[in-house]
CSV table of C-alpha atoms and ligand atoms in Angstrom, one decimal:
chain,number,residue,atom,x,y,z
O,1,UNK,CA,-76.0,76.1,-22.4
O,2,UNK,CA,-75.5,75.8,-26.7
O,3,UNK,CA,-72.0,76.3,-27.9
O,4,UNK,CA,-73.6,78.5,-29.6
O,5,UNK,CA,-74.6,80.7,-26.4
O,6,UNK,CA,-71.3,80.8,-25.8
O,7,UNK,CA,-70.0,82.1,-28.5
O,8,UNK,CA,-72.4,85.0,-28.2
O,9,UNK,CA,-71.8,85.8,-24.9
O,10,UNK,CA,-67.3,85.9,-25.9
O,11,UNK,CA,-69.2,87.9,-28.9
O,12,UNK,CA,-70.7,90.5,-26.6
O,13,UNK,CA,-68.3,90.7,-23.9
O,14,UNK,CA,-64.9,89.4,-25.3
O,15,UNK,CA,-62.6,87.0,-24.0
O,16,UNK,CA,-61.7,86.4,-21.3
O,17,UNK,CA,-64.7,85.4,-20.2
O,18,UNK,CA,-65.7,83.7,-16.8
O,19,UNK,CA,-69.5,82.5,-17.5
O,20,UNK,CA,-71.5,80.4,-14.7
O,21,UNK,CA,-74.9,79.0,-14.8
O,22,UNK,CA,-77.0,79.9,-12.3
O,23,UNK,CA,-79.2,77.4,-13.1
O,24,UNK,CA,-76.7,74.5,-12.9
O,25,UNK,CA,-75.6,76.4,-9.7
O,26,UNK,CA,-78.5,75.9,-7.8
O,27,UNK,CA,-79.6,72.3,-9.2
O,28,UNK,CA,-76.7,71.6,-7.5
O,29,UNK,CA,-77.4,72.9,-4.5
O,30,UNK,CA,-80.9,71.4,-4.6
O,31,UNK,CA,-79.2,68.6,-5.3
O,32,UNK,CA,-77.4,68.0,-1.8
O,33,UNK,CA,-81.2,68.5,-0.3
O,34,UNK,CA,-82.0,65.7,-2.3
O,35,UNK,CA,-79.2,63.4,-1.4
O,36,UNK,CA,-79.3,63.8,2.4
O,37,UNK,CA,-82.6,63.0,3.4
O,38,UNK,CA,-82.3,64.7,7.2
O,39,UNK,CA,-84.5,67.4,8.1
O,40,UNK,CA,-81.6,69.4,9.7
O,41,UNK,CA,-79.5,69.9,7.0
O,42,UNK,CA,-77.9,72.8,6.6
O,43,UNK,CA,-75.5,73.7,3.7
O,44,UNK,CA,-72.7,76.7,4.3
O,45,UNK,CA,-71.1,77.5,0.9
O,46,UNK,CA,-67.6,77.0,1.2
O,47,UNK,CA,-67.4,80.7,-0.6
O,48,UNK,CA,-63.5,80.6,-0.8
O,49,UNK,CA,-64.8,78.7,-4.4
O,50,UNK,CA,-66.3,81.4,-5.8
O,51,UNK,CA,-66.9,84.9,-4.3
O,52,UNK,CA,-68.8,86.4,-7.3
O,53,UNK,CA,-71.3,88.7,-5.9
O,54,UNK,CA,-74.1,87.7,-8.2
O,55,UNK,CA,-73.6,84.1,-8.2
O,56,UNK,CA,-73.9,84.8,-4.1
O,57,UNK,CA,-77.1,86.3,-4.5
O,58,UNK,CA,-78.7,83.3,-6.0
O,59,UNK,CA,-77.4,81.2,-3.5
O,60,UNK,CA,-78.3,83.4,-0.6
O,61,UNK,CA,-81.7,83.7,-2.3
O,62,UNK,CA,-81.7,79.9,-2.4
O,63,UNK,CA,-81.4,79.9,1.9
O,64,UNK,CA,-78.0,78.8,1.5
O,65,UNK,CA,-75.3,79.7,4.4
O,66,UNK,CA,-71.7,80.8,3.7
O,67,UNK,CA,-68.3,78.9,5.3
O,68,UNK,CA,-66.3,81.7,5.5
O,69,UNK,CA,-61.9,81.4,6.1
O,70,UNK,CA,-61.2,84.4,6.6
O,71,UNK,CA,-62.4,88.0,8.5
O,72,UNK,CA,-62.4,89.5,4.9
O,73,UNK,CA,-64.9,86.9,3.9
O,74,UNK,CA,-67.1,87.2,6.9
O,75,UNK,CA,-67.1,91.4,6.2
O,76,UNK,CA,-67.9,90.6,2.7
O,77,UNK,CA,-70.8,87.6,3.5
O,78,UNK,CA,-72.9,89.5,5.9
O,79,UNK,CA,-72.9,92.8,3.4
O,80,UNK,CA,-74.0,90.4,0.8
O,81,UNK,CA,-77.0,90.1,3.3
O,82,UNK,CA,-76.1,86.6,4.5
O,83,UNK,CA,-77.9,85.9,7.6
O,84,UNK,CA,-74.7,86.0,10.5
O,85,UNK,CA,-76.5,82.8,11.5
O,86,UNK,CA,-76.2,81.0,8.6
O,87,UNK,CA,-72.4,82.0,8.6
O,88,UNK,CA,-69.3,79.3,10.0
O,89,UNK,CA,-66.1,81.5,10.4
O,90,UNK,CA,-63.7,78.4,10.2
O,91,UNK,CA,-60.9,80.5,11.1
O,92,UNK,CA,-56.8,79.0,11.1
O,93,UNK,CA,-53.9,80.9,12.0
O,94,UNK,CA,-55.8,84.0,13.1
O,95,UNK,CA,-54.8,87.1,14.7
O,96,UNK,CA,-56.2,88.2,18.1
O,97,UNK,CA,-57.3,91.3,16.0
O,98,UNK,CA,-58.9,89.1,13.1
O,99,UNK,CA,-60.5,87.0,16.1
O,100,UNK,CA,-61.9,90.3,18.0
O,101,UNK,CA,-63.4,91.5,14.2
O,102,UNK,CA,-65.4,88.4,13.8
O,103,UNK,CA,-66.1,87.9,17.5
O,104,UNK,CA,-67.7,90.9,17.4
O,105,UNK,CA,-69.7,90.0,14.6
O,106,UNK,CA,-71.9,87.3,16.4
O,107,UNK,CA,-71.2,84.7,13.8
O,108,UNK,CA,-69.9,81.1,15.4
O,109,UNK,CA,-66.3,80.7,15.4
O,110,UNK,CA,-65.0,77.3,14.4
O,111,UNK,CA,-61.5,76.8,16.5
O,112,UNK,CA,-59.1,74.1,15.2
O,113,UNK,CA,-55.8,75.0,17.5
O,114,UNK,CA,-55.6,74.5,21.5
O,115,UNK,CA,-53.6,77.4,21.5
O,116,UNK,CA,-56.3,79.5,19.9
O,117,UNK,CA,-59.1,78.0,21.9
O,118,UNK,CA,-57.2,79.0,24.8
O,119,UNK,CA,-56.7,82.5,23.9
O,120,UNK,CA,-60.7,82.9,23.0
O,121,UNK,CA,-61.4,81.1,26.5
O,122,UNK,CA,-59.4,83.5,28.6
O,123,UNK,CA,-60.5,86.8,26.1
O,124,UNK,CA,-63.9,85.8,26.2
O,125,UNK,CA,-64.9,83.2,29.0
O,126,UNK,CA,-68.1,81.5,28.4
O,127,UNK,CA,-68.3,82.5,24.6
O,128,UNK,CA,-69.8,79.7,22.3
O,129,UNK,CA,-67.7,78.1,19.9
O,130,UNK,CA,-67.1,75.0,17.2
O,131,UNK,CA,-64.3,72.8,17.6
O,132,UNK,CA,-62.5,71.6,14.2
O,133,UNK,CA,-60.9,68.7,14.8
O,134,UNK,CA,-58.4,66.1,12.6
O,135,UNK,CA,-60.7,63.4,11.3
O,136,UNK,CA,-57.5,61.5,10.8
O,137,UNK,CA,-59.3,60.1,7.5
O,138,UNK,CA,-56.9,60.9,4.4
O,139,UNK,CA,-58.6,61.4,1.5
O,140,UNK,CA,-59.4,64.3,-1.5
O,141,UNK,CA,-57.8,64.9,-5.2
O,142,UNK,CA,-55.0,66.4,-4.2
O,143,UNK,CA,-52.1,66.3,-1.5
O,144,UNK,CA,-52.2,69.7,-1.0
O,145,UNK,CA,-55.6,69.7,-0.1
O,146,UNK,CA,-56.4,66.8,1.9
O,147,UNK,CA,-56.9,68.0,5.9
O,148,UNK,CA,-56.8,64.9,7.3
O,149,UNK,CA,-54.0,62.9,8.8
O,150,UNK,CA,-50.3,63.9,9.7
O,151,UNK,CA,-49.5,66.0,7.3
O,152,UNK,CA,-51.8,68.9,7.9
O,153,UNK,CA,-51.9,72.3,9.7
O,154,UNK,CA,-55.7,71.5,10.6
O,155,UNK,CA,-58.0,70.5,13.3
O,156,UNK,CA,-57.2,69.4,16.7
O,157,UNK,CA,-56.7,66.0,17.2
O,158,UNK,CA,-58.6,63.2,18.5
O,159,UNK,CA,-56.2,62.7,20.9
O,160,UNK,CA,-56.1,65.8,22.5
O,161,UNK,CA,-59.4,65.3,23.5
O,162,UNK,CA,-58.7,65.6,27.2
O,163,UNK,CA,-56.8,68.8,26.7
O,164,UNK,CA,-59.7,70.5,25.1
O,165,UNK,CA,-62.0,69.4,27.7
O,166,UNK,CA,-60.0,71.3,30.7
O,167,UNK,CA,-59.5,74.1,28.5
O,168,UNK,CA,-63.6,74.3,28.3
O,169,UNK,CA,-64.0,74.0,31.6
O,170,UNK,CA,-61.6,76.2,32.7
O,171,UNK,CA,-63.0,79.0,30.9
O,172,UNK,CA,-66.6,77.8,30.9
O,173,UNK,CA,-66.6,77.5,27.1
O,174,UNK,CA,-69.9,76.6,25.4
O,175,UNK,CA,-69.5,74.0,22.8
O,176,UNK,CA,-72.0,74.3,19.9
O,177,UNK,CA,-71.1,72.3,17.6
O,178,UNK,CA,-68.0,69.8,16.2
O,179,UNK,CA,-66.5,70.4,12.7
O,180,UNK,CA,-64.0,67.9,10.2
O,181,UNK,CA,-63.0,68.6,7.0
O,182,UNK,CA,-61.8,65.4,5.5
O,183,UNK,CA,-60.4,67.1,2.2
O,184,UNK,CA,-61.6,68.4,-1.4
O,185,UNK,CA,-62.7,66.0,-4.0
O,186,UNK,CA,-63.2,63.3,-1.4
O,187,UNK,CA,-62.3,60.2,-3.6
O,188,UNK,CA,-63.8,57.2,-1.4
O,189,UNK,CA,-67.6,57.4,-0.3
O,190,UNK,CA,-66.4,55.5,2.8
O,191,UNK,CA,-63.9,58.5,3.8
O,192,UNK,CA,-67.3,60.7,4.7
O,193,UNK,CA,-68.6,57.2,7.1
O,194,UNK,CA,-65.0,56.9,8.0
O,195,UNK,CA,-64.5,60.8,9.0
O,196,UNK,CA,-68.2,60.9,10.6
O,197,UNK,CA,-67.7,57.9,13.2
O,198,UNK,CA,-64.0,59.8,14.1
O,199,UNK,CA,-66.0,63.1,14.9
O,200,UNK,CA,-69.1,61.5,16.4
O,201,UNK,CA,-66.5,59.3,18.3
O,202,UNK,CA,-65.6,62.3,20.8
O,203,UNK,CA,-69.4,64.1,20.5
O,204,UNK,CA,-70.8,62.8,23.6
O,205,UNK,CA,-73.2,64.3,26.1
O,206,UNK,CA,-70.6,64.5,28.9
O,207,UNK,CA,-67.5,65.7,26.8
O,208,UNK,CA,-69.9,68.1,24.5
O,209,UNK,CA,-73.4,68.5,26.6
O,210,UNK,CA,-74.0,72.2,24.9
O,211,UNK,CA,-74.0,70.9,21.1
O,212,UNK,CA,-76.4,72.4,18.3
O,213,UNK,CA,-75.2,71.0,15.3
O,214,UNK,CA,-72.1,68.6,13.6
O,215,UNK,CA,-70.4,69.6,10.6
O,216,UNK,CA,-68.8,67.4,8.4
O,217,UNK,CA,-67.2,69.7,5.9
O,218,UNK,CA,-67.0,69.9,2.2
O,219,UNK,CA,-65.1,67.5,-0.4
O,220,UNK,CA,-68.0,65.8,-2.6
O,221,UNK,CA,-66.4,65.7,-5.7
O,222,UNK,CA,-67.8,65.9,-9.4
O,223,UNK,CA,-65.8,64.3,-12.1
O,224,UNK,CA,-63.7,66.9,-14.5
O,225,UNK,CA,-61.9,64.4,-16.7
O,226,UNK,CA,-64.5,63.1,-19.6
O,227,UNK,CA,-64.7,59.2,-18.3
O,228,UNK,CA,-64.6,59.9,-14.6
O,229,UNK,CA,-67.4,58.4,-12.7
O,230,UNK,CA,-70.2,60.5,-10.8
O,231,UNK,CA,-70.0,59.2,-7.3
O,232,UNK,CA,-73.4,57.5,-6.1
O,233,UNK,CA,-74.5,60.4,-4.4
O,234,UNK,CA,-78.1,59.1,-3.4
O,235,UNK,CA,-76.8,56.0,-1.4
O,236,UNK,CA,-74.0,57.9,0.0
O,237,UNK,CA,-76.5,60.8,1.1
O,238,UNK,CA,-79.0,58.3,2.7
O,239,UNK,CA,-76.4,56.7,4.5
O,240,UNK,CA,-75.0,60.0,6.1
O,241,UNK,CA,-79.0,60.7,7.1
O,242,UNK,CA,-79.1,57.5,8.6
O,243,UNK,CA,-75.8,57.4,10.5
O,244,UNK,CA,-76.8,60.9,11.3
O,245,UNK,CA,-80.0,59.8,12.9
O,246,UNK,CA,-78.7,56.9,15.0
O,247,UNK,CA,-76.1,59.7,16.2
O,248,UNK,CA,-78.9,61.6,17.7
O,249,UNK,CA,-80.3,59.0,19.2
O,250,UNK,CA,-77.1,57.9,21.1
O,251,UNK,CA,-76.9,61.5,21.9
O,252,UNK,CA,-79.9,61.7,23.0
O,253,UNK,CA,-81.2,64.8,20.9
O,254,UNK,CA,-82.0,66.2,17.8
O,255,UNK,CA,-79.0,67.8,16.3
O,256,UNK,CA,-78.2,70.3,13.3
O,257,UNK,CA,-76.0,68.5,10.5
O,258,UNK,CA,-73.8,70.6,8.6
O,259,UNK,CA,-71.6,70.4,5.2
O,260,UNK,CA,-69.4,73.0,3.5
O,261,UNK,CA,-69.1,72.1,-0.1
O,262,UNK,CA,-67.6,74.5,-2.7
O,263,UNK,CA,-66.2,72.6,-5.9
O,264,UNK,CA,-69.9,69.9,-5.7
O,265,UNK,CA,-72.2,73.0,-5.7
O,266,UNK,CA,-70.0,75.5,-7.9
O,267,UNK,CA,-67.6,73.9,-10.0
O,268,UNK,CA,-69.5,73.0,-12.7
O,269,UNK,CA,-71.6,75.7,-13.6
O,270,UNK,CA,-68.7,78.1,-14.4
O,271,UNK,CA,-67.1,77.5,-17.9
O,272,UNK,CA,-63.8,80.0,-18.9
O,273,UNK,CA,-64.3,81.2,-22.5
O,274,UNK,CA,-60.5,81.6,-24.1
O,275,UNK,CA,-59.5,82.7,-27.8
O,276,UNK,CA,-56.8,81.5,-30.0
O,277,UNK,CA,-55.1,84.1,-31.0
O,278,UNK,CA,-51.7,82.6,-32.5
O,279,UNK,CA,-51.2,78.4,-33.3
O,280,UNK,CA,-47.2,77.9,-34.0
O,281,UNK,CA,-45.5,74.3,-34.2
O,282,UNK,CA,-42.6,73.7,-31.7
O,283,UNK,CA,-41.2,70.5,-33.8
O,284,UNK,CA,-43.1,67.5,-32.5
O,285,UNK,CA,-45.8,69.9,-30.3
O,286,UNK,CA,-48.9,72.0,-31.9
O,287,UNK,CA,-49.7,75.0,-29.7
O,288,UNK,CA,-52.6,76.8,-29.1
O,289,UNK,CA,-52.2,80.4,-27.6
O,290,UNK,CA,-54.9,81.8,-25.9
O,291,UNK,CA,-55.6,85.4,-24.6
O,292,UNK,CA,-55.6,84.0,-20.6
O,293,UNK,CA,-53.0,82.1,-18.4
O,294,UNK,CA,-52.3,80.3,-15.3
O,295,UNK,CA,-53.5,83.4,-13.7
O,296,UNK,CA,-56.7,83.1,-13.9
O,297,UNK,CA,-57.4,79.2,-13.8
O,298,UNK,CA,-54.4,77.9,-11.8
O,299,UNK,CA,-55.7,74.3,-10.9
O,300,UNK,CA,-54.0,72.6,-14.0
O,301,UNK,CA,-50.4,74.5,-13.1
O,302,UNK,CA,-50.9,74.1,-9.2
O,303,UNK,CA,-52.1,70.7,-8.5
O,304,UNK,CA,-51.5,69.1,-12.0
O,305,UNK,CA,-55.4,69.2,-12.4
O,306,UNK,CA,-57.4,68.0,-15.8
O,307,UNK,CA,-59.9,70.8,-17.0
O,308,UNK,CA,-61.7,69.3,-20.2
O,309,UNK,CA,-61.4,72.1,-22.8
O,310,UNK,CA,-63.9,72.2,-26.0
O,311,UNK,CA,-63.4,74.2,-29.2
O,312,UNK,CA,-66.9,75.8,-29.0
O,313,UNK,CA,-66.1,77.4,-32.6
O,314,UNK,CA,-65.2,74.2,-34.3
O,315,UNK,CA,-66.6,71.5,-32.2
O,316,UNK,CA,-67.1,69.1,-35.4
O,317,UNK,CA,-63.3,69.8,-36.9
O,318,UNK,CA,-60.7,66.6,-37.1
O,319,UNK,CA,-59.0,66.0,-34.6
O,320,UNK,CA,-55.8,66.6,-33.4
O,321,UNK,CA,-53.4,66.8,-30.5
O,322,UNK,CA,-52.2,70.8,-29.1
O,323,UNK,CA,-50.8,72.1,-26.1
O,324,UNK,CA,-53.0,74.9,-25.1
O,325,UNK,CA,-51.5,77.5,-23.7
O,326,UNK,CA,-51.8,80.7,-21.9
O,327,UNK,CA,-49.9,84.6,-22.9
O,328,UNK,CA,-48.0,84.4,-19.7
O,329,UNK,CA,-44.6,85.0,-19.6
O,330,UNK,CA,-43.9,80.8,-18.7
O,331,UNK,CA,-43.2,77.7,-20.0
O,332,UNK,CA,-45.5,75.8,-17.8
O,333,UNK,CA,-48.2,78.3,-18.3
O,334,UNK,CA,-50.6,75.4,-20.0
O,335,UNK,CA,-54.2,74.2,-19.5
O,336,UNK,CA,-54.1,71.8,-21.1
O,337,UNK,CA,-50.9,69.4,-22.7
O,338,UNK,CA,-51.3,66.9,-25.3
O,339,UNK,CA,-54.8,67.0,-25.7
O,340,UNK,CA,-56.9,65.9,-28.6
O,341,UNK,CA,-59.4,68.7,-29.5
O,342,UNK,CA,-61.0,69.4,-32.9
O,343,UNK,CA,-58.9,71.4,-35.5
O,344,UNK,CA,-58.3,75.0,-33.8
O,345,UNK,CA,-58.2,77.7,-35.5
O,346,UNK,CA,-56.8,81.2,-35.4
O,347,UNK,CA,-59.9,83.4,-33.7
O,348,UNK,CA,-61.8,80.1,-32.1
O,349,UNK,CA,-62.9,80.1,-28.9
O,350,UNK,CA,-62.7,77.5,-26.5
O,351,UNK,CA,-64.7,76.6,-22.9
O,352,UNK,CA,-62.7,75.3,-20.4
O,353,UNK,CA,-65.1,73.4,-18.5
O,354,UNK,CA,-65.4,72.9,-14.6
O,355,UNK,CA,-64.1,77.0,-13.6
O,356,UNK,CA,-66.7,77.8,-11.1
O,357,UNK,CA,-64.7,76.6,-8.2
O,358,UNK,CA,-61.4,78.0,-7.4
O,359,UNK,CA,-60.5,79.1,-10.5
O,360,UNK,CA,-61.1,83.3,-10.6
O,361,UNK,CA,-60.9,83.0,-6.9
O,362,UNK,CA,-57.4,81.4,-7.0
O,363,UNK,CA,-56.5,84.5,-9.5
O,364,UNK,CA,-54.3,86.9,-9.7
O,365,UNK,CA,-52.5,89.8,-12.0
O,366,UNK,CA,-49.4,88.1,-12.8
O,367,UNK,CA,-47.5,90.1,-15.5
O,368,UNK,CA,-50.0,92.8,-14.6
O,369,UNK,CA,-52.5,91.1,-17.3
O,370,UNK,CA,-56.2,91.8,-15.7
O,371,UNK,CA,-58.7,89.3,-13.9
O,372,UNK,CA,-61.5,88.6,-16.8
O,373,UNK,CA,-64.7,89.7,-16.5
O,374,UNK,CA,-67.7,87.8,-15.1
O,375,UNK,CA,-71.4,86.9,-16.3
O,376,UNK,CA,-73.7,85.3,-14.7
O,377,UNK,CA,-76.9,83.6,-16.4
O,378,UNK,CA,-79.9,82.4,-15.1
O,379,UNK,CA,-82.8,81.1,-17.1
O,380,UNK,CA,-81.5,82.0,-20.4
O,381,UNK,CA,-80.8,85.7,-19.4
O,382,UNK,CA,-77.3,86.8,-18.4
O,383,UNK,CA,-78.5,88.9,-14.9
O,384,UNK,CA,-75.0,90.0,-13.9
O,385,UNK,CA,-71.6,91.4,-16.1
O,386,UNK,CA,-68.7,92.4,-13.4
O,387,UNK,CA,-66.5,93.4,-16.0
O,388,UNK,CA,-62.8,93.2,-16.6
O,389,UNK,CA,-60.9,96.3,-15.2
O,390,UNK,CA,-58.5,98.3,-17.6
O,391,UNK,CA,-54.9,98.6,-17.6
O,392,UNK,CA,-54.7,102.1,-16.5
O,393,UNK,CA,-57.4,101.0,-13.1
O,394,UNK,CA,-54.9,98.3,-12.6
O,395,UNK,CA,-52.4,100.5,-12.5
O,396,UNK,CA,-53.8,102.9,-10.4
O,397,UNK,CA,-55.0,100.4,-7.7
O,398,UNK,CA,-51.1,99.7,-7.8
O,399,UNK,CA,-49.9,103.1,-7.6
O,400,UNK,CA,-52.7,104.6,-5.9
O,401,UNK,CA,-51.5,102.5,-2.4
O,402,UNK,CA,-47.9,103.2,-2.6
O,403,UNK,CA,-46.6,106.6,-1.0
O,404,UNK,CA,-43.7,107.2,-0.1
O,405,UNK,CA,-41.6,107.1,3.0
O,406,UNK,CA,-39.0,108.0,5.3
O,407,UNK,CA,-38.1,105.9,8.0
O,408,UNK,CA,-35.7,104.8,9.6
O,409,UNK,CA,-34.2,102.1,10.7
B,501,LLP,N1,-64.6,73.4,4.5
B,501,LLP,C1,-63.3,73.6,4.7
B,501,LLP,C2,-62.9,73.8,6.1
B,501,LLP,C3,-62.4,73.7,3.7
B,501,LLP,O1,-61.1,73.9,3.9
B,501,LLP,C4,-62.8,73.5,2.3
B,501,LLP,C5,-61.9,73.6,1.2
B,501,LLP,C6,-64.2,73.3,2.1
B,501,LLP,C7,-65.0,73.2,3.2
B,501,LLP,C8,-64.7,73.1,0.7
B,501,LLP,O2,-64.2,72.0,0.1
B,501,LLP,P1,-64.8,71.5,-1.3
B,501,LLP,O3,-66.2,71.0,-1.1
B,501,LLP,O4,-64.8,72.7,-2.2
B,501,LLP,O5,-63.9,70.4,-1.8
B,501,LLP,N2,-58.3,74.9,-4.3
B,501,LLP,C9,-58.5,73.5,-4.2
B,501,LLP,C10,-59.5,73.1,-3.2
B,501,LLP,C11,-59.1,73.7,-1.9
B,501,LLP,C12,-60.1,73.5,-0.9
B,501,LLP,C13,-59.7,74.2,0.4
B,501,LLP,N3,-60.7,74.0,1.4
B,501,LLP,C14,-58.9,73.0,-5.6
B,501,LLP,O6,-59.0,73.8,-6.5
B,501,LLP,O7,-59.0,71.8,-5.8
């Protein structure tokens, strides 16, 4: 898309303004068919990235599945019209209640606790199930999101291998399929081989005779700072298709190979359109407000993440350095600090690039300022507007579930 696209689409629909490109969307998720050349691949949108419902559609539309976290997600995938088979309910720290809801639902459970798998054994003996387990490969963009290793909440480990296996047989537990999720924006392509060989270590015919499929998460990067490399997707992909193959062999059948990507397939079709609306001098700093905030794109505030912003009104101006900042009610509340962008203006609106993953979905209405609106656009027509609510609907979705009471204590 022109700068000059977006500019009419902040024209039409103001600012704040979430646009993704359904084009770039599903390139990408071509893409992945391209890069791992295995007949059996199937790729679940990690939809915790992005649960616009028009954005879904294409995917959907596109024979993609969904990795859903949690029972709202599942609810909301399968009345999107998501096939329940093409559905992963990768569930952790569940209820017995959230477990019955999706149980119910027909859609595979992925189990990553002992305690849970025991509780789903004895509820449910001889129900089919995936097992997540700890890759123990540490690797992603982040701390905070890196699953592998000791410092997680995730997966059984490889260890506990023996403990799982009575736990099957005690409650005749059919194993379907093995899941790892190394971490998100998976820095090393050796992390994937590493995290593979851990998974494929335990997936034999006598511990797991029952299997249909191995899935091997999400994580494939894309770069968001300006000189960051683009991984070398086609060797990595043709050496996960090959490994994969020589699995099956070992195994001793054909098997389903899974991934879960969010941020590779959706983070760079979604750009946040932001207007200047007041530029002030703190001595030595240049600031750019903007009418959004950490609510809505939290990645910069949260895990210290780079978002390359572009002054889509002034894109040839000279350059200099600004904090640009958000109208909420923090210091911190930046997007970017110390960035060189072309002269900014009062009234110029700028793109913050990479905001299709996590970035509305991370959201919220901190100092009761809206969510913005949505647009989707797909071969140069925008096909979907989910627009920003109002104040007063804010307000009453706030009110409108608070009643009073009397108990006592
Ligand atoms: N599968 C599982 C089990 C996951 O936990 C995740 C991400 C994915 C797949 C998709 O990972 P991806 O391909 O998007 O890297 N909010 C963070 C990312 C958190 C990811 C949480 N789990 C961020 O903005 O960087």
């Amino acid at each position: 898309m022109l700068n000059k696209d977006f500019l009419t689409l902040a024209g039409r629909f103001g600012t704040p303004l979430f646009v993704y490109n359904g084009d770039v969307l599903l390139e990408r998720y071509q893409d992945l068919y391209r890069f791992i050349p295995h007949p059996r691949l199937q790729i679940h949108y990690a939809l915790k990235a992005n649960f616009n419902p028009a954005f879904l559609g294409l995917l959907r539309d596109a024979g993609c599945g969904i990795d859903a976290v949690s029972p709202g997600e599942v609810e909301y995938a399968l009345f999107l019209g998501f096939d329940p088979q093409k559905i992963i309910y990768t569930a952790n720290n569940m209820t017995d209640a959230e477990f019955e809801k999706v149980y119910k639902t027909g859609v595979v459970m992925n189990i990553g606790e002992l305690s849970r798998l025991r509780k789903a054994g004895k509820a449910h003996p001889g129900m089919k199930v995936c097992l997540r387990f700890n890759p123990d490969v540490t690797d992603g963009d982040n701390v905070r999101t890196m699953t592998g290793g000791d410092l997680t909440k995730f997966g059984i480990l490889l260890e506990d291998i023996d403990e799982v296996l009575s736990i099957v047989k005690e409650f005749n537990i059919k194993v379907v399929g093995l899941h790892e999720h190394t971490g998100s924006g998976i820095q090393k392509p050796e992390s994937f081989h590493a995290a593979m060989k851990a998974l494929m270590s335990i997936a034999t015919p006598e511990n797991f005779p029952d299997l249909e499929f191995m899935d091997f998460g999400g994580g494939f990067k894309v770069p968001y700072k300006p000189d960051e490399e683009r991984i070398d997707y086609v060797t990595l992909g043709a050496g996960i298709a090959q490994r994969f193959r020589e699995f099956e062999k070992q195994y001793g059948r054909e098997l389903n190979i899974k991934f879960e990507p969010g941020k590779f397939i959706s983070a760079e079709c979604g750009t946040l359109l932001v207007t200047v609306n007041t530029l002030k001098r703190n001595r030595k700093r240049l600031i750019a407000g903007t009418d959004s905030g950490f609510p809505h794109l939290i990645r910069p505030v949260f895990y210290g993440a780079y978002h390359q912003v572009f002054n889509l009104s002034n894109p040839d101006g000279k350059e200099e350095v600004y904090d640009v900042c958000g109208n909420i009610c923090e210091t911190g509340d930046r997007f970017a600090e110390q960035r060189p962008l072309p002269e900014i203006r009062e009234g110029d609106v700028l793109g913050i690039a990479n905001a299709g993953a996590y970035c509305y979905s991370m959201g919220g209405i901190y100092n009761l300022r809206a969510m913005p609106a949505e647009v989707v656009v797909k071969g140069g027509k925008v096909i979907s507007h989910r627009r920003r609510v109002s104040d007063s609907e804010l307000i009453a979705d706030i009110t409108g579930t608070t009643e009073k009471c009397d108990m006592v204590l």
